[in-house]
Each structure stands twice: as structure tokens, then as C-alpha cells.
Short mmCIF file of C-alpha atoms and ligand atoms in Angstrom, two decimals:
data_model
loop_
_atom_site.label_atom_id
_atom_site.label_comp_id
_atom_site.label_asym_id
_atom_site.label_seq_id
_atom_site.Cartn_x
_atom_site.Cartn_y
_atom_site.Cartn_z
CA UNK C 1 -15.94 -4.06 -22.45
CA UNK C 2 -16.35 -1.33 -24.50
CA UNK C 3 -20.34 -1.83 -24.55
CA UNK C 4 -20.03 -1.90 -21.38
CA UNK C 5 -18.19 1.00 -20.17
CA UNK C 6 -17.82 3.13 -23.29
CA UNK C 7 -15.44 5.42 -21.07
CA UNK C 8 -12.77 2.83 -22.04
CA UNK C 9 -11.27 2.79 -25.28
CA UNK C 10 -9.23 -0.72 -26.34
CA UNK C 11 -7.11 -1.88 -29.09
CA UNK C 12 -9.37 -4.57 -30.18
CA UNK C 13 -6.81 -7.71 -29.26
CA UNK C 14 -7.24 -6.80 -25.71
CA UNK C 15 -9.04 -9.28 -23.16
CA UNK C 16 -10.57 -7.88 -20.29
CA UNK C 17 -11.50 -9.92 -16.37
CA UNK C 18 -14.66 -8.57 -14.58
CA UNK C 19 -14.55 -8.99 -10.51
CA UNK C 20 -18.37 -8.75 -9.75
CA UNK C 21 -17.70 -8.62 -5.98
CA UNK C 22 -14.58 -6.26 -6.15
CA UNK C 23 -15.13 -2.66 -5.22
CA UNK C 24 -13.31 0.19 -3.17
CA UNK C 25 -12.06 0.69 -0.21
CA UNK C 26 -12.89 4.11 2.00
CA UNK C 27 -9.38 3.36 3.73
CA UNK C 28 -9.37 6.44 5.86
CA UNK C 29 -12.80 4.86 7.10
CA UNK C 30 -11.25 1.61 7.87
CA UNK C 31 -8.24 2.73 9.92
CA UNK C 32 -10.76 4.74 12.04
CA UNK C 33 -13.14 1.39 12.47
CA UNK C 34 -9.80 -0.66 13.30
CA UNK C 35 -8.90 1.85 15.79
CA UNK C 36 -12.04 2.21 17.69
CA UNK C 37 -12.29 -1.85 17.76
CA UNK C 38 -8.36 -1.83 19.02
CA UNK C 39 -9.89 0.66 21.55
CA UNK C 40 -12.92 -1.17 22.54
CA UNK C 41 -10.22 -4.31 23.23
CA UNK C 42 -8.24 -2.00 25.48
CA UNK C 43 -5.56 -0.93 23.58
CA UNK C 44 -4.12 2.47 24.08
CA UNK C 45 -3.28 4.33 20.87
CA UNK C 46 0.04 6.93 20.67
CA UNK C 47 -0.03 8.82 17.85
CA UNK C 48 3.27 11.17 16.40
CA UNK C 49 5.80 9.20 18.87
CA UNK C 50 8.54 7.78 16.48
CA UNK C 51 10.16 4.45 17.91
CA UNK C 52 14.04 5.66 18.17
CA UNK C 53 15.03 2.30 19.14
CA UNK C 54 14.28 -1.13 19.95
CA UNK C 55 16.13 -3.96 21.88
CA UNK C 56 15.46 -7.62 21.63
CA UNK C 57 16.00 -9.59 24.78
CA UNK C 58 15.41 -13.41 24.40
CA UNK C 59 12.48 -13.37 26.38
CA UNK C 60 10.81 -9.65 25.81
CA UNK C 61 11.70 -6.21 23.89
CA UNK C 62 12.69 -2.88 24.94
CA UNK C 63 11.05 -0.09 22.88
CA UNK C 64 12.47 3.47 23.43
CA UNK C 65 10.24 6.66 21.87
CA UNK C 66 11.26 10.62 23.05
CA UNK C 67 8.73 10.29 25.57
CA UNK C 68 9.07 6.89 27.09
CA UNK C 69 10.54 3.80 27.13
CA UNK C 70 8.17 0.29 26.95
CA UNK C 71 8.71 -3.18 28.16
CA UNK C 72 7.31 -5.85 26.42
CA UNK C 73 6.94 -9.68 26.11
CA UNK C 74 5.85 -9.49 22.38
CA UNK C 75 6.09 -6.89 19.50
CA UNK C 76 4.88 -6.60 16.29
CA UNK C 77 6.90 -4.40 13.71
CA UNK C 78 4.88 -2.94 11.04
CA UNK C 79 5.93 0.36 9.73
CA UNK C 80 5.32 0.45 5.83
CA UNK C 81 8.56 2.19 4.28
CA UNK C 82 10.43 2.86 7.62
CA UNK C 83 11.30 -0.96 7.60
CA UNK C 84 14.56 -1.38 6.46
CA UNK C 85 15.84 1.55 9.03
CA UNK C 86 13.82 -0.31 12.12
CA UNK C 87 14.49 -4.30 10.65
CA UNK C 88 18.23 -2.65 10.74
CA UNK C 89 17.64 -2.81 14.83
CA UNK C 90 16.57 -5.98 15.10
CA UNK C 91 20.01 -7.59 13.04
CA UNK C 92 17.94 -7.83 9.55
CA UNK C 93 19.04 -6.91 6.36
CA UNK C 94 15.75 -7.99 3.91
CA UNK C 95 15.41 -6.66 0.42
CA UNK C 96 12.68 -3.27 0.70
CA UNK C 97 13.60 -0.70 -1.25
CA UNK C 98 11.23 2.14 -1.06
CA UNK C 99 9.70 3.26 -4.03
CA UNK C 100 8.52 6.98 -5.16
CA UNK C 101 5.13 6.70 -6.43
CA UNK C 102 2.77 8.68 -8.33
CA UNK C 103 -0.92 9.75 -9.17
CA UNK C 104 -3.44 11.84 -9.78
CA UNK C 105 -6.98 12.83 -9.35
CA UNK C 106 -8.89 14.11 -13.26
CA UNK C 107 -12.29 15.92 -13.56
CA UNK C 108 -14.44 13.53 -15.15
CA UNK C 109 -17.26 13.71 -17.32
CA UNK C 110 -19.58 11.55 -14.64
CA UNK C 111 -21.90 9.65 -16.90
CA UNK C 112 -18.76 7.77 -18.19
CA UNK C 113 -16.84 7.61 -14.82
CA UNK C 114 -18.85 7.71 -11.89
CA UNK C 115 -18.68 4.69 -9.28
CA UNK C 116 -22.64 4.17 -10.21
CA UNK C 117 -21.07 2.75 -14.17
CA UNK C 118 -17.65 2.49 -14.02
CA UNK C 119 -15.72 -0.24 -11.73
CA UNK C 120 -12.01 0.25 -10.10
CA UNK C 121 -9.32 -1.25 -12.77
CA UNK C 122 -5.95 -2.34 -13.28
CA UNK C 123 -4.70 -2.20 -16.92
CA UNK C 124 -1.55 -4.08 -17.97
CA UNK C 125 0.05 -2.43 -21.15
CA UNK C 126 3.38 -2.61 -22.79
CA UNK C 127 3.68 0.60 -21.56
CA UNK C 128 3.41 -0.09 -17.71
CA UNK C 129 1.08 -1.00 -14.83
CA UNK C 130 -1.65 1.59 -14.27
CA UNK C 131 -4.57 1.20 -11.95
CA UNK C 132 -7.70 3.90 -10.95
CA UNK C 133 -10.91 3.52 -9.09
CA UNK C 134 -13.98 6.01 -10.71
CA UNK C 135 -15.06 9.04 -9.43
CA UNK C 136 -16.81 8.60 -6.20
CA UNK C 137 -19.76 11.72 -5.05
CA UNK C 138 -18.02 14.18 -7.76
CA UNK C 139 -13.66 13.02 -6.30
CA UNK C 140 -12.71 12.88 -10.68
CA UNK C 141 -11.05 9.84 -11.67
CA UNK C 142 -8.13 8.36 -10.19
CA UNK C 143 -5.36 6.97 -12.13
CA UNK C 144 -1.91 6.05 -10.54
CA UNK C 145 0.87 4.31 -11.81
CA UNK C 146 2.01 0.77 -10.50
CA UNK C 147 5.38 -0.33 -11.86
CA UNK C 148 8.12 2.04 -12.60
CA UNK C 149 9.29 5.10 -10.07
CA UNK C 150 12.28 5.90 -8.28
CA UNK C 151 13.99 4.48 -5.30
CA UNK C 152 14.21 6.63 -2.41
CA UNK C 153 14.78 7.74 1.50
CA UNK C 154 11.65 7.68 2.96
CA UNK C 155 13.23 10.29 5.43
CA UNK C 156 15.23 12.52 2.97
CA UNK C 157 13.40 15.24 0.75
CA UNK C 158 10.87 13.85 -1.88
CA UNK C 159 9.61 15.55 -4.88
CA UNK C 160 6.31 16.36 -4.75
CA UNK C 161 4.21 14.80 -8.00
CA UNK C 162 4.67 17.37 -10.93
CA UNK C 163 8.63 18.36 -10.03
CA UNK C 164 9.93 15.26 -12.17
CA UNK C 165 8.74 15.23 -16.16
CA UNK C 166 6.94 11.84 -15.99
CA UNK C 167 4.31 12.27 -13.13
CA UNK C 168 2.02 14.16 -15.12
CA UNK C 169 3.31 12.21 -18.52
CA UNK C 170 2.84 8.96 -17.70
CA UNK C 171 -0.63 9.34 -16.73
CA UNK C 172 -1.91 11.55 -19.06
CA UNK C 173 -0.39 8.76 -21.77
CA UNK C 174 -2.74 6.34 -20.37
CA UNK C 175 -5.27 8.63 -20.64
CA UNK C 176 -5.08 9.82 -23.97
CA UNK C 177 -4.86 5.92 -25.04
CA UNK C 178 -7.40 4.04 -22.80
CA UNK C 179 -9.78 6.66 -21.38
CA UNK C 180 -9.57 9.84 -23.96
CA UNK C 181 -13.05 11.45 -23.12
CA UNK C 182 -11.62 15.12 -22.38
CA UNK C 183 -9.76 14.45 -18.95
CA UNK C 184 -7.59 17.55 -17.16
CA UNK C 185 -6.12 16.85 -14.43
CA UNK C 186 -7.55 18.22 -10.59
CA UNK C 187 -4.47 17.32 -8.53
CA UNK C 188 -1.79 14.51 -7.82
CA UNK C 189 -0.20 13.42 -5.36
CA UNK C 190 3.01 10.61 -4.62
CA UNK C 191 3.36 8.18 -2.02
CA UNK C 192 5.82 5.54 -0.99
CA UNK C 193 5.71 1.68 -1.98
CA UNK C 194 8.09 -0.54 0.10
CA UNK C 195 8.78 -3.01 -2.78
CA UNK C 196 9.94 -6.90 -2.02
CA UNK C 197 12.06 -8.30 -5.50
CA UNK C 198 9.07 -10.57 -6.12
CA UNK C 199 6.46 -8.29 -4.76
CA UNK C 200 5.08 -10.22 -2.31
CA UNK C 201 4.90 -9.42 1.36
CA UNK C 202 7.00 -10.51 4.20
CA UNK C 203 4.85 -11.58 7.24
CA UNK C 204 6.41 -14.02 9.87
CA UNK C 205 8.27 -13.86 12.97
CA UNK C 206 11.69 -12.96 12.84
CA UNK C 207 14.49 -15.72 12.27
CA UNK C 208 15.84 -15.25 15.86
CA UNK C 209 13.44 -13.54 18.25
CA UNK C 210 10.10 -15.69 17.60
CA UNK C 211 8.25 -13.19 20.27
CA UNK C 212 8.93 -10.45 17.74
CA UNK C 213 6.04 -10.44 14.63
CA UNK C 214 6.98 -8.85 11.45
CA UNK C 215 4.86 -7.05 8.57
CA UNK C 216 6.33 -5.79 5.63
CA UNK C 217 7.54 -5.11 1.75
CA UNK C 218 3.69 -4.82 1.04
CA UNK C 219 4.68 -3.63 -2.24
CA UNK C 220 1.49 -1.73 -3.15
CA UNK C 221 -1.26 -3.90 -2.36
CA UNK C 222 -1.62 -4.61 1.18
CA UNK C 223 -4.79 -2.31 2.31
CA UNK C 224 -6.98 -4.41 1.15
CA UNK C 225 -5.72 -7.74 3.07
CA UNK C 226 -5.25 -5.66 6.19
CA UNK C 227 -7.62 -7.06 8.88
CA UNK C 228 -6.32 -10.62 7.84
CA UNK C 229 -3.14 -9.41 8.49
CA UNK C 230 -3.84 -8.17 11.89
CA UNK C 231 -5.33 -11.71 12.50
CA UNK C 232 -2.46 -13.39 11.47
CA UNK C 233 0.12 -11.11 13.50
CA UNK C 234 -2.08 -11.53 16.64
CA UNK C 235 -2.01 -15.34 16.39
CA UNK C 236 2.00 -15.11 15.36
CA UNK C 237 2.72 -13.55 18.56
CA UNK C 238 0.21 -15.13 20.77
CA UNK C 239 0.25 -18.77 20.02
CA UNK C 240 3.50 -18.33 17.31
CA UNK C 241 1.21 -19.95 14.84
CA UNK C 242 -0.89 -18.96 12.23
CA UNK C 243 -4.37 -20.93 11.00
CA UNK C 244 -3.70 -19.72 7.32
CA UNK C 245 -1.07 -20.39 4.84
CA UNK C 246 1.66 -17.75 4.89
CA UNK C 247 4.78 -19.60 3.82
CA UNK C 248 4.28 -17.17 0.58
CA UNK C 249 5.40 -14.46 3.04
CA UNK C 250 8.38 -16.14 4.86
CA UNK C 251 11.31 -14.10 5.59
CA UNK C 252 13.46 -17.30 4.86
CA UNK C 253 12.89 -16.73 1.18
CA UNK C 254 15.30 -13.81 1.14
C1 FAD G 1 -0.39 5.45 -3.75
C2 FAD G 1 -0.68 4.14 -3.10
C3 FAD G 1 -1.75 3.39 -3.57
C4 FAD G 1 -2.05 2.17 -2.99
N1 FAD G 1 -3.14 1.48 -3.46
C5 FAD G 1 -3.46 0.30 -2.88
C6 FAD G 1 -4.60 -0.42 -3.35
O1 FAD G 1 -5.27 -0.03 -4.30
N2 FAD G 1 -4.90 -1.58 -2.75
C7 FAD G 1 -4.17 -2.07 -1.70
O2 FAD G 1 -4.51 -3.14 -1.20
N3 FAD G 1 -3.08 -1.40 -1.24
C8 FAD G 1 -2.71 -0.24 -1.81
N4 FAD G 1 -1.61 0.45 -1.37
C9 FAD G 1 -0.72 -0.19 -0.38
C10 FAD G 1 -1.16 -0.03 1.04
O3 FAD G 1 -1.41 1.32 1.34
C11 FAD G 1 -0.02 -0.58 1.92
O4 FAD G 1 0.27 -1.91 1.49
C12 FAD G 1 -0.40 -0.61 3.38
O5 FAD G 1 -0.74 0.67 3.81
C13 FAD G 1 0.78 -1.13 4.18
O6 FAD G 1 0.48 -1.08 5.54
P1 FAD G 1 1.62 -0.98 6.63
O7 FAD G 1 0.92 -0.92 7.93
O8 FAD G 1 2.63 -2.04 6.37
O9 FAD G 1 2.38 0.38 6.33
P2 FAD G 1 1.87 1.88 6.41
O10 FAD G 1 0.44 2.00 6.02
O11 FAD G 1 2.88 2.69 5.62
O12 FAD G 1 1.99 2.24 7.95
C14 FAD G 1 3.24 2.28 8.59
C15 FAD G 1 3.13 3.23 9.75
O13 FAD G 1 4.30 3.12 10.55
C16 FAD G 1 4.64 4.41 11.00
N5 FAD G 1 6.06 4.44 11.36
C17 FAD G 1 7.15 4.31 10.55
N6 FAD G 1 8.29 4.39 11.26
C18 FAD G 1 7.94 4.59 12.56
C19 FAD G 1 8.67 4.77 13.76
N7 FAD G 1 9.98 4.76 13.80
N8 FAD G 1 7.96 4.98 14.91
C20 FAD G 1 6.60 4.99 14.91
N9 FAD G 1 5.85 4.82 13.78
C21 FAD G 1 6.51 4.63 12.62
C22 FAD G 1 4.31 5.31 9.81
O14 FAD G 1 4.17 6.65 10.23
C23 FAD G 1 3.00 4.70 9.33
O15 FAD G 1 1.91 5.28 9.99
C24 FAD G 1 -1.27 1.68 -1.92
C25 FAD G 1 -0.18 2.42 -1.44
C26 FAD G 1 0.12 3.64 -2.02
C27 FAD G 1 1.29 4.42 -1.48
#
């Protein structure tokens, strides 16, 4: 590893596992693709219209908004972090519990770090979980932090990365002991992981309603598995089975 990418500095008893198809994910790319296919399906989009509240009927759903209210035969609830507030509606109590997350973006030196010769990771220490991908046209190097962080309300007030001691800390520990070659930091950021207790996602209909599709407790890693995800939901509520193996993801598990 280190021959290979002399950006990384290891304690020698480490053992390293090289992906040769992995790679990265423009995600802001992706959601724009999945829309315009939705679109070219005839699906109308509404953007910044929070769901207030939704009703379950045994044969359909009522879905009320500010703006409107919707009738439905089928729904699929999917809504990252917001889930245990909108499960709450639909008589489920599952185990999310939203996460404060952090990371941050570091000037790099580019011959080391750049996307050309150096791959995305995940390193598992004793000191935590950290993960990056490498600097992509001139972005710095992006670390982030995988295990740890506080639990939070996804609609109360958040602290932006840098107000609590450890944002900055953590990563610039990992730094200093994996990738030392002279990184300052650009900016960070935090987000919000909706964490399961054995961090794997829920994805199945819901115990009572079967016309009603649920996604959720992604727990930090569900971008990349997103258009089989959309497959799956589609075929949950259209034919209320799925081709591939999701008992992993049952709710009955909780
Ligand atoms: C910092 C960070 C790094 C990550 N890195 C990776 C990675 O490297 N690889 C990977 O595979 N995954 C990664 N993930 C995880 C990935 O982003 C999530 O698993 C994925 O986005 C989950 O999709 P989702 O649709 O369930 O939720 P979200 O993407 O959170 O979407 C939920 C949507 O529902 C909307 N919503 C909520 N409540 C309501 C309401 N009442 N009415 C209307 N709309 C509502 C929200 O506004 C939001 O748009 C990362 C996540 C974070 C935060």
C-alpha cells in the first residue's frame, strides 16, 4: 500500500483490501438523472412541500401537505432522518436514531491525492471509523468520520461542524497519523445519519398496511445502492414482492 499510494502512511501490521471496480459517486449528478428518468415515466415532482400528515386506509392513503391533500392506492415512505416523526403516523415505533455527523474538505498536495492516484477509502482504527474519497478537479481531500457523533432532532437547532471540540479533532487525528503530508483544512461540513442498532437498512412493507412501502435507517451507506432500492420499492408496492433477497432489511427484526 504504501508503494502504492505513498500519500498513506501505515503502522506496518496493517492489511489493506483493494476494490478495482469501486470508485465515486457524483451524487448530486445522480439525483438529477433519477429525476429526469422519474419525469420521462410521468411522474410529477413537488419540491419544498413537507408531508404534515398521512392516513392509512386499508385499501389506499391519505397524504396531507400545506398546499394539498393526495389520494392514493400505494405509498412509499422514504424520508432519510425525518422517519421516526412520519413512521410515528403510520403506528410504528422502529429503532432510528438520528445521528450528527461530521467532515471536512483539506487542500491537498495533488500528486499524492488526486482521483488520477489515489482511490476512495475506509480505514478501520482503534481509534474509529473514518472514510474519504481524493481530491477530484482541485475539491482537496475529503475525510469524514463514520462511527461516533451525537444523537439528535433532525428538526431542532444543529451545530454547525467546528462549534463542538471534536469535529475538527477527530479528523485532523487521522490525518496527522494516516495521511500526514501537510494537510489544512478548506471547510467542513455535518450531516445527519439515521442509524438502525445493527446498521443495516429497513426496506419492506409495513407490518399492517402492505400497500404502504417503507425505506429507511440507511445508516450511512445507502447512496450507493439507491437505484436498486427504487427497484425494489416499485416492485414492493406494485406486485408486493420483491425479485431480490431483502429479508436482511425486514422490519420484523426490530
Ligand atoms: C455525510 C454523509 C456521507 C455519506 N456517505 C455515503 C457514502 O459514501 N456512500 C453511501 O452509499 N451513502 C452515504 N451516505 C448515506 C446516504 O446519503 C443515505 O443513505 C441516503 O441519502 C438515504 O436516502 P434516503 O432517500 O433514505 O434519505 P435522504 O437522502 O435523507 O432523503 C430524504 C428526503 O425526505 C425529505 N423529507 C423528510 N421529511 C419530509 C416530509 N415530512 N415531507 C416531505 N419530504 C420530507 C427530506 O427533505 C429529504 O429530501 C452518506 C450520508 C451522509 C450524511
Amino acid at each position: 500500500m504504501h508503494d502504492r499510494w505513498p500519500g498513506m502512511t501505515l503502522p506496518e501490521d496493517y492489511i489493506g483490501c483493494y476494490e478495482s471496480t469501486s470508485g465515486v459517486l457524483k451524487s448530486e449528478e445522480c439525483l438529477r438523472a433519477y429525476q429526469q428518468l422519474a419525469k420521462s415515466h410521468g411522474a410529477d415532482i413537488i419540491v419544498n412541500s413537507e408531508v404534515r400528515k398521512i392516513v392509512a386506509h386499508s385499501n389506499g392513503v391519505t397524504i396531507k401537505t400545506d398546499e394539498e391533500i393526495f389520494h392514493s392506492e400505494s405509498l412509499v415512505v422514504a424520508v432519510g432522518a425525518w422517519a421516526p416523526k412520519i413512521l410515528a403516523m403510520l403506528d410504528l415505533d422502529l429503532p432510528l436514531e438520528p445521528i450528527r455527523k461530521t467532515f471536512a474538505w483539506f487542500h491537498a498536495n495533488e500528486k499524492l491525492y488526486n482521483h488520477n492516484n489515489f482511490p476512495a477509502f475506509t480505514f478501520d482504527t482503534s481509534d474509529g471509523t473514518y472514510y474519504g474519497i481524493p481530491s477530484i478537479n482541485g475539491s482537496g481531500l475529503k475525510i469524514g468520520r463514520h462511527d461516533g457523533g451525537k444523537r439528535i432532532n433532525p428538526d431542532g437547532c444543529i451545530e454547525g461542524f467546528g462549534e463542538l471540540d471534536e469535529d475538527e479533532g477527530d479528523l485532523m487525528r487521522f490525518l496527522g497519523q494516516y495521511m500526514p503530508a501537510d494537510q489544512k483544512m478548506k471547510y467542513g461540513k455535518t450531516c445527519i445519519y439515521p442509524m438502525t442498532p445493527d446498521e443495516h437498512f429497513i426496506v419492506d412493507k409495513h407490518p399492517y398496511y402492505p400497500h404502504i412501502a417503507i425505506a429507511a435507517g440507511f445508516s450511512g451507506h445507502g447512496f450507493k445502492f439507491s437505484s436498486v432500492m427504487g427497484e425494489i420499492l416499485s416492485d414492493l408496492i406494485i406486485s408486493g414482492t420483491s425479485k431480490e433477497d431483502i429479508s436482511l432489511f425486514s422490519i420484523n427484526r426490530f
